[in-house]
Amino acid sequence: MAFCNSRLYLETLSPLGLMMYRLDTGQWEHIPAKFPRSLLDGYLVAGTQKRLFLVGRIGLYSTLQSMRIWELDHTKFVWVEVSRMPPRYFRALLRLSAERFECFGQDNLICFTSWNQGKGLLYDVDKKVWSWIAGCALQSYNSQMGFNLAYKVFESL
């Protein structure tokens, strides 16, 4: 789920694609954007200036191949690949194919975390730069810190 340009976006299975809720009209709309082939899982991330990203793992026959980032083309309703996580970062972030990862973003920065890492991996979409960011200094060994973004929608009276 992502909140972008006063709209709430949700991934759906039926109908397959995206649903968008317009806060200004209170209406739901289906966006017929097909998900990329071989997408195993994905996260929607809001960027700046109406940019909406899809971040997910690609795999063939349940074998992980890579992590990719796509941007929604709002005119053609297609996902356009904007980046691939370099293999060394991918292997460090997800050592096993069954490992879970989390992803969240702010502006055009996307952060990745996984259960086996005490640090995060940050991707700057504009600069096209990948970098590790330090974990929390207050964490004890083998503990994890989770991130949970919550969006609150207030109804005007």
JSON list of C-alpha atoms in Angstrom, two decimals:
[
{"chain": "A", "resi": 1, "resn": "MET", "atom": "CA", "xyz": [0.00, 0.00, 0.00]},
{"chain": "A", "resi": 2, "resn": "ALA", "atom": "CA", "xyz": [1.29, 3.49, -0.80]},
{"chain": "A", "resi": 3, "resn": "PHE", "atom": "CA", "xyz": [-0.04, 7.01, -0.41]},
{"chain": "A", "resi": 4, "resn": "CYS", "atom": "CA", "xyz": [0.97, 9.18, -3.36]},
{"chain": "A", "resi": 5, "resn": "ASN", "atom": "CA", "xyz": [-0.44, 12.43, -4.79]},
{"chain": "A", "resi": 6, "resn": "SER", "atom": "CA", "xyz": [-3.50, 12.38, -2.48]},
{"chain": "A", "resi": 7, "resn": "ARG", "atom": "CA", "xyz": [-4.30, 8.85, -3.63]},
{"chain": "A", "resi": 8, "resn": "LEU", "atom": "CA", "xyz": [-4.08, 5.53, -1.86]},
{"chain": "A", "resi": 9, "resn": "TYR", "atom": "CA", "xyz": [-2.78, 2.64, -3.99]},
{"chain": "A", "resi": 10, "resn": "LEU", "atom": "CA", "xyz": [-3.33, -1.04, -3.18]},
{"chain": "A", "resi": 11, "resn": "GLU", "atom": "CA", "xyz": [-2.14, -4.18, -4.96]},
{"chain": "A", "resi": 12, "resn": "THR", "atom": "CA", "xyz": [-5.02, -6.55, -5.69]},
{"chain": "A", "resi": 13, "resn": "LEU", "atom": "CA", "xyz": [-5.44, -10.08, -6.99]},
{"chain": "A", "resi": 14, "resn": "SER", "atom": "CA", "xyz": [-9.02, -9.71, -8.17]},
{"chain": "A", "resi": 15, "resn": "PRO", "atom": "CA", "xyz": [-9.10, -7.72, -10.29]},
{"chain": "A", "resi": 16, "resn": "LEU", "atom": "CA", "xyz": [-5.39, -8.23, -10.88]},
{"chain": "A", "resi": 17, "resn": "GLY", "atom": "CA", "xyz": [-3.50, -4.96, -10.74]},
{"chain": "A", "resi": 18, "resn": "LEU", "atom": "CA", "xyz": [-3.91, -1.85, -8.67]},
{"chain": "A", "resi": 19, "resn": "MET", "atom": "CA", "xyz": [-6.81, -0.19, -6.98]},
{"chain": "A", "resi": 20, "resn": "MET", "atom": "CA", "xyz": [-6.62, 3.54, -6.35]},
{"chain": "A", "resi": 21, "resn": "TYR", "atom": "CA", "xyz": [-8.70, 5.50, -3.86]},
{"chain": "A", "resi": 22, "resn": "ARG", "atom": "CA", "xyz": [-9.06, 9.21, -4.62]},
{"chain": "A", "resi": 23, "resn": "LEU", "atom": "CA", "xyz": [-9.33, 11.19, -1.42]},
{"chain": "A", "resi": 24, "resn": "ASP", "atom": "CA", "xyz": [-10.85, 14.21, -3.17]},
{"chain": "A", "resi": 25, "resn": "THR", "atom": "CA", "xyz": [-13.82, 12.30, -4.64]},
{"chain": "A", "resi": 26, "resn": "GLY", "atom": "CA", "xyz": [-14.06, 9.30, -2.33]},
{"chain": "A", "resi": 27, "resn": "GLN", "atom": "CA", "xyz": [-14.03, 7.00, -5.39]},
{"chain": "A", "resi": 28, "resn": "TRP", "atom": "CA", "xyz": [-12.19, 3.75, -6.06]},
{"chain": "A", "resi": 29, "resn": "GLU", "atom": "CA", "xyz": [-10.69, 3.09, -9.50]},
{"chain": "A", "resi": 30, "resn": "HIS", "atom": "CA", "xyz": [-9.07, 0.01, -11.01]},
{"chain": "A", "resi": 31, "resn": "ILE", "atom": "CA", "xyz": [-5.72, 0.61, -12.71]},
{"chain": "A", "resi": 32, "resn": "PRO", "atom": "CA", "xyz": [-5.09, -2.18, -15.25]},
{"chain": "A", "resi": 33, "resn": "ALA", "atom": "CA", "xyz": [-1.30, -2.21, -14.81]},
{"chain": "A", "resi": 34, "resn": "LYS", "atom": "CA", "xyz": [-0.01, -5.77, -15.21]},
{"chain": "A", "resi": 35, "resn": "PHE", "atom": "CA", "xyz": [2.64, -6.81, -12.75]},
{"chain": "A", "resi": 36, "resn": "PRO", "atom": "CA", "xyz": [6.07, -7.68, -14.16]},
{"chain": "A", "resi": 37, "resn": "ARG", "atom": "CA", "xyz": [6.63, -11.30, -15.19]},
{"chain": "A", "resi": 38, "resn": "SER", "atom": "CA", "xyz": [8.12, -13.63, -12.58]},
{"chain": "A", "resi": 39, "resn": "LEU", "atom": "CA", "xyz": [7.39, -11.20, -9.73]},
{"chain": "A", "resi": 40, "resn": "LEU", "atom": "CA", "xyz": [7.42, -13.22, -6.51]},
{"chain": "A", "resi": 41, "resn": "ASP", "atom": "CA", "xyz": [6.47, -10.47, -4.08]},
{"chain": "A", "resi": 42, "resn": "GLY", "atom": "CA", "xyz": [6.27, -6.72, -4.14]},
{"chain": "A", "resi": 43, "resn": "TYR", "atom": "CA", "xyz": [5.91, -3.51, -2.22]},
{"chain": "A", "resi": 44, "resn": "LEU", "atom": "CA", "xyz": [4.43, -0.24, -3.41]},
{"chain": "A", "resi": 45, "resn": "VAL", "atom": "CA", "xyz": [6.51, 2.82, -2.49]},
{"chain": "A", "resi": 46, "resn": "ALA", "atom": "CA", "xyz": [5.49, 6.45, -2.98]},
{"chain": "A", "resi": 47, "resn": "GLY", "atom": "CA", "xyz": [8.05, 8.80, -4.48]},
{"chain": "A", "resi": 48, "resn": "THR", "atom": "CA", "xyz": [7.97, 12.54, -5.05]},
{"chain": "A", "resi": 49, "resn": "GLN", "atom": "CA", "xyz": [6.06, 14.35, -7.78]},
{"chain": "A", "resi": 50, "resn": "LYS", "atom": "CA", "xyz": [3.40, 11.67, -8.32]},
{"chain": "A", "resi": 51, "resn": "ARG", "atom": "CA", "xyz": [5.96, 8.87, -8.71]},
{"chain": "A", "resi": 52, "resn": "LEU", "atom": "CA", "xyz": [4.83, 5.40, -7.66]},
{"chain": "A", "resi": 53, "resn": "PHE", "atom": "CA", "xyz": [7.34, 2.56, -7.42]},
{"chain": "A", "resi": 54, "resn": "LEU", "atom": "CA", "xyz": [6.97, -1.21, -7.23]},
{"chain": "A", "resi": 55, "resn": "VAL", "atom": "CA", "xyz": [9.81, -3.04, -5.51]},
{"chain": "A", "resi": 56, "resn": "GLY", "atom": "CA", "xyz": [10.03, -6.81, -5.68]},
{"chain": "A", "resi": 57, "resn": "ARG", "atom": "CA", "xyz": [11.94, -10.02, -6.08]},
{"chain": "A", "resi": 58, "resn": "ILE", "atom": "CA", "xyz": [12.09, -11.74, -9.44]},
{"chain": "A", "resi": 59, "resn": "GLY", "atom": "CA", "xyz": [12.41, -15.50, -9.60]},
{"chain": "A", "resi": 60, "resn": "LEU", "atom": "CA", "xyz": [12.11, -18.38, -11.98]},
{"chain": "A", "resi": 61, "resn": "TYR", "atom": "CA", "xyz": [10.78, -21.72, -10.74]},
{"chain": "A", "resi": 62, "resn": "SER", "atom": "CA", "xyz": [10.82, -20.36, -7.15]},
{"chain": "A", "resi": 63, "resn": "THR", "atom": "CA", "xyz": [14.53, -19.54, -7.40]},
{"chain": "A", "resi": 64, "resn": "LEU", "atom": "CA", "xyz": [15.37, -15.94, -6.61]},
{"chain": "A", "resi": 65, "resn": "GLN", "atom": "CA", "xyz": [17.19, -14.13, -9.38]},
{"chain": "A", "resi": 66, "resn": "SER", "atom": "CA", "xyz": [17.21, -10.46, -8.42]},
{"chain": "A", "resi": 67, "resn": "MET", "atom": "CA", "xyz": [15.49, -7.52, -6.75]},
{"chain": "A", "resi": 68, "resn": "ARG", "atom": "CA", "xyz": [14.11, -4.84, -9.07]},
{"chain": "A", "resi": 69, "resn": "ILE", "atom": "CA", "xyz": [12.46, -1.45, -8.92]},
{"chain": "A", "resi": 70, "resn": "TRP", "atom": "CA", "xyz": [9.79, -0.32, -11.39]},
{"chain": "A", "resi": 71, "resn": "GLU", "atom": "CA", "xyz": [7.97, 2.97, -11.79]},
{"chain": "A", "resi": 72, "resn": "LEU", "atom": "CA", "xyz": [4.34, 3.21, -12.88]},
{"chain": "A", "resi": 73, "resn": "ASP", "atom": "CA", "xyz": [3.82, 5.01, -16.18]},
{"chain": "A", "resi": 74, "resn": "HIS", "atom": "CA", "xyz": [0.52, 6.73, -15.36]},
{"chain": "A", "resi": 75, "resn": "THR", "atom": "CA", "xyz": [-0.36, 7.34, -19.02]},
{"chain": "A", "resi": 76, "resn": "LYS", "atom": "CA", "xyz": [0.23, 3.81, -20.39]},
{"chain": "A", "resi": 77, "resn": "PHE", "atom": "CA", "xyz": [-0.50, 1.94, -17.13]},
{"chain": "A", "resi": 78, "resn": "VAL", "atom": "CA", "xyz": [2.66, -0.16, -17.36]},
{"chain": "A", "resi": 79, "resn": "TRP", "atom": "CA", "xyz": [5.51, -0.75, -14.94]},
{"chain": "A", "resi": 80, "resn": "VAL", "atom": "CA", "xyz": [8.84, 0.51, -16.31]},
{"chain": "A", "resi": 81, "resn": "GLU", "atom": "CA", "xyz": [12.01, -0.94, -14.80]},
{"chain": "A", "resi": 82, "resn": "VAL", "atom": "CA", "xyz": [14.21, 1.77, -13.30]},
{"chain": "A", "resi": 83, "resn": "SER", "atom": "CA", "xyz": [16.83, -0.26, -11.42]},
{"chain": "A", "resi": 84, "resn": "ARG", "atom": "CA", "xyz": [18.14, -3.67, -10.40]},
{"chain": "A", "resi": 85, "resn": "MET", "atom": "CA", "xyz": [19.80, -4.33, -7.10]},
{"chain": "A", "resi": 86, "resn": "PRO", "atom": "CA", "xyz": [23.45, -5.24, -7.73]},
{"chain": "A", "resi": 87, "resn": "PRO", "atom": "CA", "xyz": [24.12, -8.96, -7.07]},
{"chain": "A", "resi": 88, "resn": "ARG", "atom": "CA", "xyz": [26.50, -8.35, -4.14]},
{"chain": "A", "resi": 89, "resn": "TYR", "atom": "CA", "xyz": [23.84, -6.34, -2.27]},
{"chain": "A", "resi": 90, "resn": "PHE", "atom": "CA", "xyz": [21.16, -8.86, -3.17]},
{"chain": "A", "resi": 91, "resn": "ARG", "atom": "CA", "xyz": [23.22, -11.77, -1.80]},
{"chain": "A", "resi": 92, "resn": "ALA", "atom": "CA", "xyz": [24.05, -9.85, 1.38]},
{"chain": "A", "resi": 93, "resn": "LEU", "atom": "CA", "xyz": [20.45, -8.80, 1.97]},
{"chain": "A", "resi": 94, "resn": "LEU", "atom": "CA", "xyz": [18.83, -12.16, 1.19]},
{"chain": "A", "resi": 95, "resn": "ARG", "atom": "CA", "xyz": [21.15, -15.07, 1.84]},
{"chain": "A", "resi": 96, "resn": "LEU", "atom": "CA", "xyz": [18.36, -17.63, 1.55]},
{"chain": "A", "resi": 97, "resn": "SER", "atom": "CA", "xyz": [15.49, -17.64, -0.93]},
{"chain": "A", "resi": 98, "resn": "ALA", "atom": "CA", "xyz": [12.92, -17.99, 1.84]},
{"chain": "A", "resi": 99, "resn": "GLU", "atom": "CA", "xyz": [14.17, -14.97, 3.76]},
{"chain": "A", "resi": 100, "resn": "ARG", "atom": "CA", "xyz": [11.75, -12.16, 4.21]},
{"chain": "A", "resi": 101, "resn": "PHE", "atom": "CA", "xyz": [12.55, -8.56, 3.43]},
{"chain": "A", "resi": 102, "resn": "GLU", "atom": "CA", "xyz": [10.83, -5.29, 4.20]},
{"chain": "A", "resi": 103, "resn": "CYS", "atom": "CA", "xyz": [10.85, -2.18, 2.09]},
{"chain": "A", "resi": 104, "resn": "PHE", "atom": "CA", "xyz": [9.70, 1.38, 2.68]},
{"chain": "A", "resi": 105, "resn": "GLY", "atom": "CA", "xyz": [10.38, 4.75, 1.16]},
{"chain": "A", "resi": 106, "resn": "GLN", "atom": "CA", "xyz": [10.30, 8.49, 1.55]},
{"chain": "A", "resi": 107, "resn": "ASP", "atom": "CA", "xyz": [10.59, 10.93, -1.33]},
{"chain": "A", "resi": 108, "resn": "ASN", "atom": "CA", "xyz": [12.78, 9.09, -3.86]},
{"chain": "A", "resi": 109, "resn": "LEU", "atom": "CA", "xyz": [14.70, 7.05, -1.29]},
{"chain": "A", "resi": 110, "resn": "ILE", "atom": "CA", "xyz": [13.92, 3.36, -0.84]},
{"chain": "A", "resi": 111, "resn": "CYS", "atom": "CA", "xyz": [15.17, 1.41, 2.17]},
{"chain": "A", "resi": 112, "resn": "PHE", "atom": "CA", "xyz": [15.44, -2.38, 2.37]},
{"chain": "A", "resi": 113, "resn": "THR", "atom": "CA", "xyz": [15.81, -4.45, 5.53]},
{"chain": "A", "resi": 114, "resn": "SER", "atom": "CA", "xyz": [15.82, -8.17, 6.17]},
{"chain": "A", "resi": 115, "resn": "TRP", "atom": "CA", "xyz": [15.82, -10.39, 9.22]},
{"chain": "A", "resi": 116, "resn": "ASN", "atom": "CA", "xyz": [19.47, -11.38, 8.76]},
{"chain": "A", "resi": 117, "resn": "GLN", "atom": "CA", "xyz": [20.84, -7.84, 8.59]},
{"chain": "A", "resi": 118, "resn": "GLY", "atom": "CA", "xyz": [21.55, -5.40, 11.39]},
{"chain": "A", "resi": 119, "resn": "LYS", "atom": "CA", "xyz": [21.69, -2.58, 8.87]},
{"chain": "A", "resi": 120, "resn": "GLY", "atom": "CA", "xyz": [19.60, -1.25, 6.03]},
{"chain": "A", "resi": 121, "resn": "LEU", "atom": "CA", "xyz": [20.24, -0.90, 2.33]},
{"chain": "A", "resi": 122, "resn": "LEU", "atom": "CA", "xyz": [19.30, 2.48, 0.87]},
{"chain": "A", "resi": 123, "resn": "TYR", "atom": "CA", "xyz": [18.68, 3.24, -2.80]},
{"chain": "A", "resi": 124, "resn": "ASP", "atom": "CA", "xyz": [18.50, 6.80, -4.09]},
{"chain": "A", "resi": 125, "resn": "VAL", "atom": "CA", "xyz": [16.30, 6.67, -7.20]},
{"chain": "A", "resi": 126, "resn": "ASP", "atom": "CA", "xyz": [17.44, 10.06, -8.50]},
{"chain": "A", "resi": 127, "resn": "LYS", "atom": "CA", "xyz": [21.18, 9.54, -8.00]},
{"chain": "A", "resi": 128, "resn": "LYS", "atom": "CA", "xyz": [21.00, 5.79, -8.79]},
{"chain": "A", "resi": 129, "resn": "VAL", "atom": "CA", "xyz": [23.22, 5.04, -5.78]},
{"chain": "A", "resi": 130, "resn": "TRP", "atom": "CA", "xyz": [23.06, 2.00, -3.48]},
{"chain": "A", "resi": 131, "resn": "SER", "atom": "CA", "xyz": [24.55, 2.28, 0.03]},
{"chain": "A", "resi": 132, "resn": "TRP", "atom": "CA", "xyz": [24.43, 0.54, 3.38]},
{"chain": "A", "resi": 133, "resn": "ILE", "atom": "CA", "xyz": [23.14, 2.54, 6.33]},
{"chain": "A", "resi": 134, "resn": "ALA", "atom": "CA", "xyz": [24.09, 1.71, 9.90]},
{"chain": "A", "resi": 135, "resn": "GLY", "atom": "CA", "xyz": [21.71, -0.13, 12.17]},
{"chain": "A", "resi": 136, "resn": "CYS", "atom": "CA", "xyz": [20.47, 1.24, 15.47]},
{"chain": "A", "resi": 137, "resn": "ALA", "atom": "CA", "xyz": [23.35, 1.66, 17.95]},
{"chain": "A", "resi": 138, "resn": "LEU", "atom": "CA", "xyz": [21.04, 0.85, 20.86]},
{"chain": "A", "resi": 139, "resn": "GLN", "atom": "CA", "xyz": [20.16, -2.61, 19.59]},
{"chain": "A", "resi": 140, "resn": "SER", "atom": "CA", "xyz": [21.51, -5.59, 21.46]},
{"chain": "A", "resi": 141, "resn": "TYR", "atom": "CA", "xyz": [23.16, -8.37, 19.48]},
{"chain": "A", "resi": 142, "resn": "ASN", "atom": "CA", "xyz": [20.71, -10.54, 17.49]},
{"chain": "A", "resi": 143, "resn": "SER", "atom": "CA", "xyz": [17.79, -8.19, 17.98]},
{"chain": "A", "resi": 144, "resn": "GLN", "atom": "CA", "xyz": [15.85, -6.64, 15.15]},
{"chain": "A", "resi": 145, "resn": "MET", "atom": "CA", "xyz": [14.22, -3.29, 14.67]},
{"chain": "A", "resi": 146, "resn": "GLY", "atom": "CA", "xyz": [11.17, -3.21, 12.47]},
{"chain": "A", "resi": 147, "resn": "PHE", "atom": "CA", "xyz": [9.78, -0.25, 10.60]},
{"chain": "A", "resi": 148, "resn": "ASN", "atom": "CA", "xyz": [6.07, 0.29, 10.18]},
{"chain": "A", "resi": 149, "resn": "LEU", "atom": "CA", "xyz": [4.76, 3.21, 8.18]},
{"chain": "A", "resi": 150, "resn": "ALA", "atom": "CA", "xyz": [1.22, 4.16, 9.05]},
{"chain": "A", "resi": 151, "resn": "TYR", "atom": "CA", "xyz": [-0.93, 6.48, 6.99]},
{"chain": "A", "resi": 152, "resn": "LYS", "atom": "CA", "xyz": [-3.78, 8.29, 8.63]},
{"chain": "A", "resi": 153, "resn": "VAL", "atom": "CA", "xyz": [-6.55, 9.81, 6.59]},
{"chain": "A", "resi": 154, "resn": "PHE", "atom": "CA", "xyz": [-8.53, 12.53, 8.31]},
{"chain": "A", "resi": 155, "resn": "GLU", "atom": "CA", "xyz": [-12.04, 13.30, 7.26]},
{"chain": "A", "resi": 156, "resn": "SER", "atom": "CA", "xyz": [-12.84, 17.00, 7.14]},
{"chain": "A", "resi": 157, "resn": "LEU", "atom": "CA", "xyz": [-15.82, 18.06, 9.21]}
]
